[in-house]
Coordinates of C-alpha atoms and ligand atoms in Angstrom, one line a residue:
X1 CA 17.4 18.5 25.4
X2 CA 15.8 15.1 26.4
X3 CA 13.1 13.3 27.1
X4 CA 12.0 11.8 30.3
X5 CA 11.1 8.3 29.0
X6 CA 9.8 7.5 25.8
X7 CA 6.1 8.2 26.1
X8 CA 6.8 12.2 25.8
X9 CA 8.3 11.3 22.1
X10 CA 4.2 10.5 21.1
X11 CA 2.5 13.0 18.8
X12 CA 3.8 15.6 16.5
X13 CA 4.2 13.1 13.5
X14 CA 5.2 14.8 10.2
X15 CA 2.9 15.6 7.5
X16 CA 4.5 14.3 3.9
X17 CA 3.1 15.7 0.7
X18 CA 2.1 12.4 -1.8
X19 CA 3.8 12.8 -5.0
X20 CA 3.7 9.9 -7.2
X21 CA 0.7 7.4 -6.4
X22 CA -1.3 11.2 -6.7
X23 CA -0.7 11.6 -10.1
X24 CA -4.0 13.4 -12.3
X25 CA -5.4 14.2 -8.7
X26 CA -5.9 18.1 -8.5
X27 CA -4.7 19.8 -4.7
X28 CA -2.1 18.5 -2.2
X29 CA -2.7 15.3 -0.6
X30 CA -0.7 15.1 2.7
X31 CA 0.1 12.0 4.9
X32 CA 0.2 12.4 8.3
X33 CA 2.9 9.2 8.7
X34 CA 1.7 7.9 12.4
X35 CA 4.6 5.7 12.4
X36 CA 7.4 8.3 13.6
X37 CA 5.5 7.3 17.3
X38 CA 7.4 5.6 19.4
X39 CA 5.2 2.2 19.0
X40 CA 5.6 2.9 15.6
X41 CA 1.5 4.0 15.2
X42 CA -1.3 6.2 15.7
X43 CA -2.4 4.0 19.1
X44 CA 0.0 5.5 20.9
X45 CA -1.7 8.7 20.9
X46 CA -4.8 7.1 22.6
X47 CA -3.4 4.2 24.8
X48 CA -1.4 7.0 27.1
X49 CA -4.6 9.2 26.4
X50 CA -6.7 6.0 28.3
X51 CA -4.5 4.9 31.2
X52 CA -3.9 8.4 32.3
X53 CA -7.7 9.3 32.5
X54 CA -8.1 5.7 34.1
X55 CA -5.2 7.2 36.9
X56 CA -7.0 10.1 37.3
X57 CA -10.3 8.6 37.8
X58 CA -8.9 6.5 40.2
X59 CA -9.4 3.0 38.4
X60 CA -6.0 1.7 38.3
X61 CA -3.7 1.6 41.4
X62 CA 0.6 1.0 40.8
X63 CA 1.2 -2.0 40.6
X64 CA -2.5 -3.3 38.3
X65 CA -2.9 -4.9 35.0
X66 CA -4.0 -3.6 31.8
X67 CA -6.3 -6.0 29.8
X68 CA -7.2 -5.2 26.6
X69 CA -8.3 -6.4 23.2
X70 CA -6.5 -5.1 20.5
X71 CA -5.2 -5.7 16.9
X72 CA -1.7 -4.9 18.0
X73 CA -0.7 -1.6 17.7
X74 CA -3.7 -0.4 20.9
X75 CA -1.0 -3.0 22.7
X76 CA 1.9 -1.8 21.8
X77 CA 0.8 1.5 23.0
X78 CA -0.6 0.4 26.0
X79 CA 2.7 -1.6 26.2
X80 CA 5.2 1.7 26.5
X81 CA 2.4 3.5 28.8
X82 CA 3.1 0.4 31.1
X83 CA 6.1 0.3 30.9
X84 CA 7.1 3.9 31.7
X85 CA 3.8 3.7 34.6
X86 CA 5.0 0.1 36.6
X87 CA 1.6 -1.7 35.1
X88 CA 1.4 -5.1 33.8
X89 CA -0.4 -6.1 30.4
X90 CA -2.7 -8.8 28.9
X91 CA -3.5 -8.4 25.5
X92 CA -6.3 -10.9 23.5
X93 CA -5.8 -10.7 19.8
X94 CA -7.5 -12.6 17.2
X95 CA -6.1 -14.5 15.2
X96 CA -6.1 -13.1 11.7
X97 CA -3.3 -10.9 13.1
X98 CA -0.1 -11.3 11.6
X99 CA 2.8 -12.9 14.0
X100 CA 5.1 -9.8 13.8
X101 CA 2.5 -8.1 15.8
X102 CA 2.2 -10.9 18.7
X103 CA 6.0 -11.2 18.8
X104 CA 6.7 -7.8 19.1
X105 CA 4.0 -7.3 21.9
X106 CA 5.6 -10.1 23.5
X107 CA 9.1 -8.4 22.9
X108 CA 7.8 -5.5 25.3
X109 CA 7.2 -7.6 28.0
X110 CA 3.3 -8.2 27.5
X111 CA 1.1 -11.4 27.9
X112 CA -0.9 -12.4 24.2
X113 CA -3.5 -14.4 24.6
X114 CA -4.4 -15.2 20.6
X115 CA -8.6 -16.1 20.0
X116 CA -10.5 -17.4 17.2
X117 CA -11.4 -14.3 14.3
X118 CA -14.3 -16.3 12.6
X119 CA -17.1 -15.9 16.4
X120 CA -19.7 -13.5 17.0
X121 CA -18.2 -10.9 19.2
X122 CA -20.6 -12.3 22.1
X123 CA -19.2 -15.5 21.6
X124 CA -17.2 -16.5 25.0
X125 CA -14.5 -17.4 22.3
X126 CA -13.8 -14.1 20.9
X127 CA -11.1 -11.6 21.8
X128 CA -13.6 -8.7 23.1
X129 CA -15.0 -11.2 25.5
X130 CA -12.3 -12.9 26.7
X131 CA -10.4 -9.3 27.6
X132 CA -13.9 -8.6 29.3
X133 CA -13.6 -11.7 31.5
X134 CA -10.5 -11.5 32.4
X135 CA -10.7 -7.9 33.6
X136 CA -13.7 -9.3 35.8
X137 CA -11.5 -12.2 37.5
X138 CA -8.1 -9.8 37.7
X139 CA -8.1 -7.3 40.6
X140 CA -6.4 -4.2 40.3
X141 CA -7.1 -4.8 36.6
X142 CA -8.6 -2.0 34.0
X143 CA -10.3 -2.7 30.3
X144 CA -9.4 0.1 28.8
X145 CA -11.6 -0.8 25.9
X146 CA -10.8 1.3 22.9
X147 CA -14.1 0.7 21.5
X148 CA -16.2 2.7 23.8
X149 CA -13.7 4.5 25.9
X150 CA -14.0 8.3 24.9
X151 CA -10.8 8.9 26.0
X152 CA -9.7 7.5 22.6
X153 CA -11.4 10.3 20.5
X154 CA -10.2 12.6 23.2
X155 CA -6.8 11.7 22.5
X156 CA -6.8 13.0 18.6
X157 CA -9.7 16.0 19.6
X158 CA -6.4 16.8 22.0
X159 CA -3.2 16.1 19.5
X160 CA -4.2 14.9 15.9
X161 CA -6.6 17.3 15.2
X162 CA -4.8 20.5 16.6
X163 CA -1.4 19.0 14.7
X164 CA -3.3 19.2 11.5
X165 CA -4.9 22.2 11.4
X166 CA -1.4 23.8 12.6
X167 CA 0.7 21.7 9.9
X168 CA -1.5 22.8 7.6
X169 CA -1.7 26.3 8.4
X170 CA -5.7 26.1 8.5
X171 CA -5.5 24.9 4.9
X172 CA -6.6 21.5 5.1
X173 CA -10.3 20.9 3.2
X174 CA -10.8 17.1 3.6
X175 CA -9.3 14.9 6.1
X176 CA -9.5 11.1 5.1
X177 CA -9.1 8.2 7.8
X178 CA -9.4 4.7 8.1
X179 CA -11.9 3.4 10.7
X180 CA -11.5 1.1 12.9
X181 CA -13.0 2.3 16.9
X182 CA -13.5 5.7 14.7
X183 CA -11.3 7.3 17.7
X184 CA -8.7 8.6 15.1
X185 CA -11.3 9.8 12.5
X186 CA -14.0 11.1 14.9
X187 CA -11.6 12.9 17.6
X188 CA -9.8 14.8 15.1
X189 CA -12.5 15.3 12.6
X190 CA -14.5 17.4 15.5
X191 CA -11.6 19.8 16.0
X192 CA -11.0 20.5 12.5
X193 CA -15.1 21.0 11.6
X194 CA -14.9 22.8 14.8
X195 CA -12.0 25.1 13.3
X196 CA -13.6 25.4 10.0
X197 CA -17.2 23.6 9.3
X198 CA -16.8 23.2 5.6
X199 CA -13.6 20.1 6.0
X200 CA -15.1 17.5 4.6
X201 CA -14.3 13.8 5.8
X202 CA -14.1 10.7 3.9
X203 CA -14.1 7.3 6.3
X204 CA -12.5 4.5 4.9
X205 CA -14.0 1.3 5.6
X206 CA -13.8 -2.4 4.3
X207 CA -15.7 -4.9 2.5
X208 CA -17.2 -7.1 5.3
X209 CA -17.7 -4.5 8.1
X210 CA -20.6 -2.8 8.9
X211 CA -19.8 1.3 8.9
X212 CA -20.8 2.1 5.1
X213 CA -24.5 0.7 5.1
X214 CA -24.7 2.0 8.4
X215 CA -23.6 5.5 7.5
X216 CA -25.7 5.4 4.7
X217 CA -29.1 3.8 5.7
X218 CA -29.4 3.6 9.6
X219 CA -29.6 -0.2 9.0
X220 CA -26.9 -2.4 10.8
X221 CA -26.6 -5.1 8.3
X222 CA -25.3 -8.5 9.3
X223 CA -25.2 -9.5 6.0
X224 CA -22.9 -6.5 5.7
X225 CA -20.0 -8.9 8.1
X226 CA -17.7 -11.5 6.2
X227 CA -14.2 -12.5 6.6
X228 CA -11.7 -9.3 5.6
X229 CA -7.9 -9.8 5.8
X230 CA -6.9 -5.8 6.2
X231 CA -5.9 -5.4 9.8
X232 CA -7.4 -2.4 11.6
X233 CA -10.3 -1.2 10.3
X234 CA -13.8 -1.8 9.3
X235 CA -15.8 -3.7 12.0
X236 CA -18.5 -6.2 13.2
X237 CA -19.6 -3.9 16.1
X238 CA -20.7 0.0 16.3
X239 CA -18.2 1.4 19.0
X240 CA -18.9 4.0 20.8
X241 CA -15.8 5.9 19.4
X242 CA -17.5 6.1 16.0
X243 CA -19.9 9.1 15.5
X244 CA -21.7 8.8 12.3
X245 CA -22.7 12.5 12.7
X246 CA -18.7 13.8 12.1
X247 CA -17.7 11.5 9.0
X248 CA -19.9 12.2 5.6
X249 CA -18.5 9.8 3.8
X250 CA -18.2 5.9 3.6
X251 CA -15.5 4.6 1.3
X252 CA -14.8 0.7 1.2
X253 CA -11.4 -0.8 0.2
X254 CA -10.7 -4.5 -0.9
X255 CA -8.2 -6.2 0.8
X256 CA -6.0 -6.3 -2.5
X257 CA -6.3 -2.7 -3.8
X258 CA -5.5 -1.7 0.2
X259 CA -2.3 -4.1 -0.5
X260 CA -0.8 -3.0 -4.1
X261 CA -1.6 0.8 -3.2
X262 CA 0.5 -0.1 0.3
X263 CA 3.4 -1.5 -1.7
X264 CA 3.1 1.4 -4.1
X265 CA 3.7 3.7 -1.3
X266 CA 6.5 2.1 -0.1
X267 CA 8.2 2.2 -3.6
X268 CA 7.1 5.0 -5.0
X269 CA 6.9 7.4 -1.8
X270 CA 9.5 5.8 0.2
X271 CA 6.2 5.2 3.1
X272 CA 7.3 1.7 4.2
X273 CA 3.8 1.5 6.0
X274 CA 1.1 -0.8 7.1
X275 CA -2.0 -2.4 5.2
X276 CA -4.6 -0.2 6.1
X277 CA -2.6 2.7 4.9
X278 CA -2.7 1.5 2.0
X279 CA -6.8 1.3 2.2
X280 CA -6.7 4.7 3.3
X281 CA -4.8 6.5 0.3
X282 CA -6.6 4.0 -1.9
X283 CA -10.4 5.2 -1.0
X284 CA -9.3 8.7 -0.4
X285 CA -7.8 8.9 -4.3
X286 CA -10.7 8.0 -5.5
X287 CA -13.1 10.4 -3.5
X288 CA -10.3 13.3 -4.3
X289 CA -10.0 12.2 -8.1
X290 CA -13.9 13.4 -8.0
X291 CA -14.0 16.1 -5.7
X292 CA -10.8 18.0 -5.4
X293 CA -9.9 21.5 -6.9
X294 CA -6.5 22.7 -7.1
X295 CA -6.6 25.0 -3.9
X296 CA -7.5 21.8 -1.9
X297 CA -5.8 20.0 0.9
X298 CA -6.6 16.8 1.9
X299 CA -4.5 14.9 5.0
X300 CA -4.9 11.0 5.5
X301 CA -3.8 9.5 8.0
X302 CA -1.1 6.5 7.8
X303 CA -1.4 4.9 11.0
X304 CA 1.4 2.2 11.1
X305 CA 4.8 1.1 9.9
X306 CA 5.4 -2.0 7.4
X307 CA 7.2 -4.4 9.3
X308 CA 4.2 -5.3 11.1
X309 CA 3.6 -7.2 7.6
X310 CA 6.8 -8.0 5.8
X311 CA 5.3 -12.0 5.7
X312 CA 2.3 -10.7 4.8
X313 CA 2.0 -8.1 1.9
X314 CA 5.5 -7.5 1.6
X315 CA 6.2 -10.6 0.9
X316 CA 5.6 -11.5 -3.4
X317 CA 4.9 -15.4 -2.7
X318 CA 1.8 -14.0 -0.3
X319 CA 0.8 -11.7 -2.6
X320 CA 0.2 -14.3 -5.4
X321 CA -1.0 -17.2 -3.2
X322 CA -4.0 -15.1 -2.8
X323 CA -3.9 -13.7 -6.3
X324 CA -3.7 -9.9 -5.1
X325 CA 0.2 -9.4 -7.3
X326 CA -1.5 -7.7 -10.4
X327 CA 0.3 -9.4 -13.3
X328 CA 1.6 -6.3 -14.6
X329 CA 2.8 -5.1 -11.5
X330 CA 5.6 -7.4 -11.8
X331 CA 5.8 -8.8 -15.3
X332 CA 9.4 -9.6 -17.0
X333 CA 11.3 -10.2 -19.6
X334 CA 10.9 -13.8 -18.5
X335 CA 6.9 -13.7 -18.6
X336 CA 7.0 -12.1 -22.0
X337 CA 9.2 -14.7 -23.1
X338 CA 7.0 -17.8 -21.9
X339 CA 3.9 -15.7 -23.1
X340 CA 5.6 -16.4 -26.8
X341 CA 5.4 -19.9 -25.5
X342 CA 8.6 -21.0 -27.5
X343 CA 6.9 -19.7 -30.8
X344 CA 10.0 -16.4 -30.9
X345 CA 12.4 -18.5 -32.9
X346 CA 15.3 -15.5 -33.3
X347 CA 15.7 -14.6 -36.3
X348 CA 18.8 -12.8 -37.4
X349 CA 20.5 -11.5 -40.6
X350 CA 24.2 -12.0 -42.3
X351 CA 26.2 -8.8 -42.5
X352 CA 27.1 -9.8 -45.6
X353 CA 23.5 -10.1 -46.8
X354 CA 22.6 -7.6 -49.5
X355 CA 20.2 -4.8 -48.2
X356 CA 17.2 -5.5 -50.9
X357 CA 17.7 -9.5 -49.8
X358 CA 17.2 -8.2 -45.7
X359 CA 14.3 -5.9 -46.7
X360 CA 12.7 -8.9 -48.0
X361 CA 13.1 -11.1 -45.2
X362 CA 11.8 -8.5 -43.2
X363 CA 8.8 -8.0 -45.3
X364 CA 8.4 -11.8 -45.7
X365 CA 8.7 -12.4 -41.3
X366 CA 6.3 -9.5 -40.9
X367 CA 9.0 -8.0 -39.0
X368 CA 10.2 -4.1 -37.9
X369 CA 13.7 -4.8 -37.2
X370 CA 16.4 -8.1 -36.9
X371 CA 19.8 -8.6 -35.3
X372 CA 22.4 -8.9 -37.7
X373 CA 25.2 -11.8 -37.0
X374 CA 28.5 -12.2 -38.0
X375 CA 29.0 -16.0 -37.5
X376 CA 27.7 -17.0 -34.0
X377 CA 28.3 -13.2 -33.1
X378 CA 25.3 -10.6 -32.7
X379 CA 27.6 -7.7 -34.4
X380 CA 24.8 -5.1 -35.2
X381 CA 21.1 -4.6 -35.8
X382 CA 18.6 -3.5 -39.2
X383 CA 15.2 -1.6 -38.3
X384 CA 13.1 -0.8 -41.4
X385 CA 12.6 2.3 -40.7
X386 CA 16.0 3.0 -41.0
X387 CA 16.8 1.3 -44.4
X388 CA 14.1 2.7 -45.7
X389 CA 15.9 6.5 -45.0
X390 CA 19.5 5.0 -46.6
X391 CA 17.2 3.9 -49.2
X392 CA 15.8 7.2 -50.3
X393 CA 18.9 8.9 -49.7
X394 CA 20.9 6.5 -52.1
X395 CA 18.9 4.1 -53.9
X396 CA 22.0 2.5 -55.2
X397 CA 22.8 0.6 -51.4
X398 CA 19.9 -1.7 -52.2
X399 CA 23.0 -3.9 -53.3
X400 CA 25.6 -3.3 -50.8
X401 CA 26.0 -5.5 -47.7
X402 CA 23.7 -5.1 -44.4
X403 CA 26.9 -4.1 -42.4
X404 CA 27.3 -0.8 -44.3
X405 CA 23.8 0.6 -42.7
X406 CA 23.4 -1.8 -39.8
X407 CA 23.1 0.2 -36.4
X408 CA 25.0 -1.2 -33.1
X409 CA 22.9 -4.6 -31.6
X410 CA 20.0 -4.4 -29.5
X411 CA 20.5 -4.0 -26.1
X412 CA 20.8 -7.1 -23.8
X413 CA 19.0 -7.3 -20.7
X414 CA 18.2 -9.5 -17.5
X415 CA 15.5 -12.0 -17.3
X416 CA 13.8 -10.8 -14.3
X417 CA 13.6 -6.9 -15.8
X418 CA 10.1 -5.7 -15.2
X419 CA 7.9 -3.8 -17.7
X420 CA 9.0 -0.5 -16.4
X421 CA 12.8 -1.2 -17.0
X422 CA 12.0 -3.0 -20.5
X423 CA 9.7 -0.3 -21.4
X424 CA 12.6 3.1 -20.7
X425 CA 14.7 1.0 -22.8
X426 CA 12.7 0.5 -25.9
X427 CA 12.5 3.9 -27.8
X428 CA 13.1 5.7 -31.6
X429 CA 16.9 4.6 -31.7
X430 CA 16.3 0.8 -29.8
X431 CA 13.4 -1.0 -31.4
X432 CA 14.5 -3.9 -29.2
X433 CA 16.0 -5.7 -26.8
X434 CA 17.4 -9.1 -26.0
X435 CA 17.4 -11.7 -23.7
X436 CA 19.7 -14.6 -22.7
X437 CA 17.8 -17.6 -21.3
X438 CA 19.0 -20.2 -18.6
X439 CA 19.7 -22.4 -21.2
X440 CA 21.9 -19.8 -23.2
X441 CA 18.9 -19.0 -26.4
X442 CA 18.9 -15.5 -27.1
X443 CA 15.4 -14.3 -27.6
X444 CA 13.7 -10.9 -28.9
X445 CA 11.9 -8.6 -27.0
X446 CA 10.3 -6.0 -29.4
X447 CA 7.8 -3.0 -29.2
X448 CA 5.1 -5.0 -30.1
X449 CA 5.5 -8.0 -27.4
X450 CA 5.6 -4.7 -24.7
X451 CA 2.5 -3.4 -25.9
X452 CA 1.0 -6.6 -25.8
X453 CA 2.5 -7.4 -22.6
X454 CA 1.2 -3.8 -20.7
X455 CA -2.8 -4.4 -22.3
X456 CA -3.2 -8.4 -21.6
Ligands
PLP1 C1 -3.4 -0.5 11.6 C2 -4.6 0.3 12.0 N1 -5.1 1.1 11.1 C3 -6.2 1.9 11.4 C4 -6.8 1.8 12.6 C5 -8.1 2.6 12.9 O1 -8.0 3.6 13.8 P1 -9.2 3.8 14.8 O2 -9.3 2.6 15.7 O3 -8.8 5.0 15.6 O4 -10.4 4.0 14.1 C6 -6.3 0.9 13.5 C7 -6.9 0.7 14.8 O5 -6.7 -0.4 15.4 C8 -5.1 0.2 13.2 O6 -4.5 -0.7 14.1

């Protein structure tokens, strides 16, 4: 069995039950991972959808050019359709888009013209109008237009939706999407509410786009529009694509909770996805964390792959240039050890020390447990607890040396172990672990410095 050329691959993504980042959320939350299509997103579904209605209405002759002004993934879709049809393309981005994106439309043979994110879409600057003039100047040219061409929510009314409701076995209750030209939330919401009137959907906007207020109050809101860094979503505009009528509910992500939730994903799920999945599974966690019951099934949609923004979210020196890496997220023995800021001078024991003369120490440092040396050498370890049971069993041992009850040494471990490492080596039997800095110093890492370290 084969295909004839790649655009026959698009549609049929699988659905992937969430299993960690859903934790304490009753019901099954299902991704629908967009990514297995061949331009590695959801747009494919819609830019084939587009050129062949165009075709049949008789707007594009062999040989033309596409024009069109999209955030990446509408071009790279519009890309392979052109490709596997004999059209040229022209794509205007703007440029808050990351550079993976314009190189890989480039890589598929497309012309990227990149315009200014910060004008008014009626500004002759921005990417909408330039793709409209140029389409006016080009013969044999279409603007597709994913904003207001229908075909878009015709696309998922025609694949997405029935894929759903068939994955799902007619199970699914809410369907949560991120929108952008609302073609992906609005075409597939109809067919499910269609199927079954009671699916509820939950549209996930951003801060600085319009949709929420809108949704909410009638009013569009240019107060409402700022600078937003999550590609995809939320806009400036109302689009055509968008019916307010098919999603009930408005929930806005910001641009860091989309991007630690999108990381989580990727570690936790094994979904190495793009930003606004990460918006997506944010805002529909916290509308399912309210309204779901056990026999409920949500599906969100994921729409793109990761590698789109390796330099961008993916990448930790990004993340904390614009403060979004939560400190805890990636906290390590190293930033527990500075936190002490030089004040953990290590103490340690003699094995040859009496045990009454190491319970005073103990006692006296306001300490639960000490390495115990043997010259230079960490041989072993004393944890009150512990000489406090030897003690009631033979009261006599008060007297005898530390190295007759001492317990093997603390564990060592790296500097650059995170919390989550530190914290499923610290239990009953290991009060503590230790660390070897760069200049050789061993330090202590106990119970107490985690604790402190997981709260601040
Ligand atoms: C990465 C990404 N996510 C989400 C969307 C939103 O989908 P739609 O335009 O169908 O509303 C888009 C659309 O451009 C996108 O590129």
């Amino acid at each position: 069995m084969y295909y004839n050329s790649i655009i026959e691959t698009i549609g049929n993504t699988p659905l992937v039950k969430l299993n960690k980042v859903t934790k304490g959320i009753k019901g099954t939350i299902l991704a629908k991972v967009e990514y297995f299509n061949p331009g590695n997103s959801v747009k494919d579904r819609m830019a084939i959808k587009m050129i062949e209605d165009a075709e049949k209405e008789g707007k594009i002759k062999p040989g033309g050019t596409i024009i069109e002004g999209t955030s990446g993934n509408t071009g790279m879709g519009l890309a392979l359709a052109a490709i596997s049809k004999g059209y040229k393309c022209i794509f205007t981005m703007s440029d808050k888009q990351s550079q993976e994106k314009i190189n890989i439309l480039r890589a598929v043979g497309a012309e990227v013209i990149v315009c200014p994110t910060n004008v008014a879409p009626e500004d002759p600057r921005s990417y909408y109008s330039v793709a409209k003039r140029l389409s006016q100047e080009i013969p044999n040219s279409i603007y597709p237009n994913q904003y207001d061409n229908l075909s878009n929510t015709a696309a998922h009314y025609e694949t997405t939706g029935p894929e759903i409701w068939e994955q799902t076995e007619g199970k699914v209750t809410y369907y949560a999407c991120g929108v952008g030209t609302g073609g992906t939330m609005c075409g597939a919401a109809k067919y499910l509410k269609e199927q079954n009137p009671a699916v509820k959907t939950v549209g996930i906007d951003t801060y600085g786009s319009v949709f929420k207020k809108y949704k909410e109050t009638g009013i569009f809101d240019d107060n409402e529009i700022f600078p937003y860094m999550t590609e995809g979503i939320g806009e400036d505009i109302l689009p055509k694509n968008v019916d307010f009528s098919l999603i009930d509910t408005f929930i806005k992500v910001t641009d860091k909770d989309a991007a630690v939730m999108t990381r989580r994903l990727a570690r936790e799920e094994g979904l190495f996805v793009g930003w606004s999945c990460g918006s997506a599974v944010f805002g529909a966690l916290e509308y399912a964390r309210e309204h779901m019951t056990e026999e409920d099934v949500m599906v969100i949609i994921l729409p793109d792959h990761g590698t789109r923004y390796l330099n961008k979210i993916y990448n930790d020196t990004w993340m904390k240039d614009h403060g979004f890496l939560e400190s805890r997220d990636f906290a390590t023995a190293k930033d527990i050890i500075q936190s002490k800021n030089g004040s953990d001078r290590l103490l340690t024991i003699e094995k040859k020390l009496k045990i009454s003369e190491a319970v005073r120490i103990l006692n006296k440092e306001g300490i639960s447990q000490i390495p115990v040396t043997d010259g230079e050498q960490i041989v072993g370890s004393l944890t009150d607890s512990k000489v406090l049971n030897h003690l009631i069993d033979n009261p006599e041992i008060k007297d005898h040396p530390v190295s007759e009850i001492m317990d093997p040494p603390f564990k060592f471990v790296g500097m650059d172990n995170t919390l989550d490492v530190l914290s499923s080596l610290i239990d009953r039997e290991n009060k503590a672990l230790l660390v070897r800095d760069e200049k050789n110093k061993v330090h202590i890492i106990t119970q107490a410095d985690l604790l402190l370290a997981m709260t601040s």
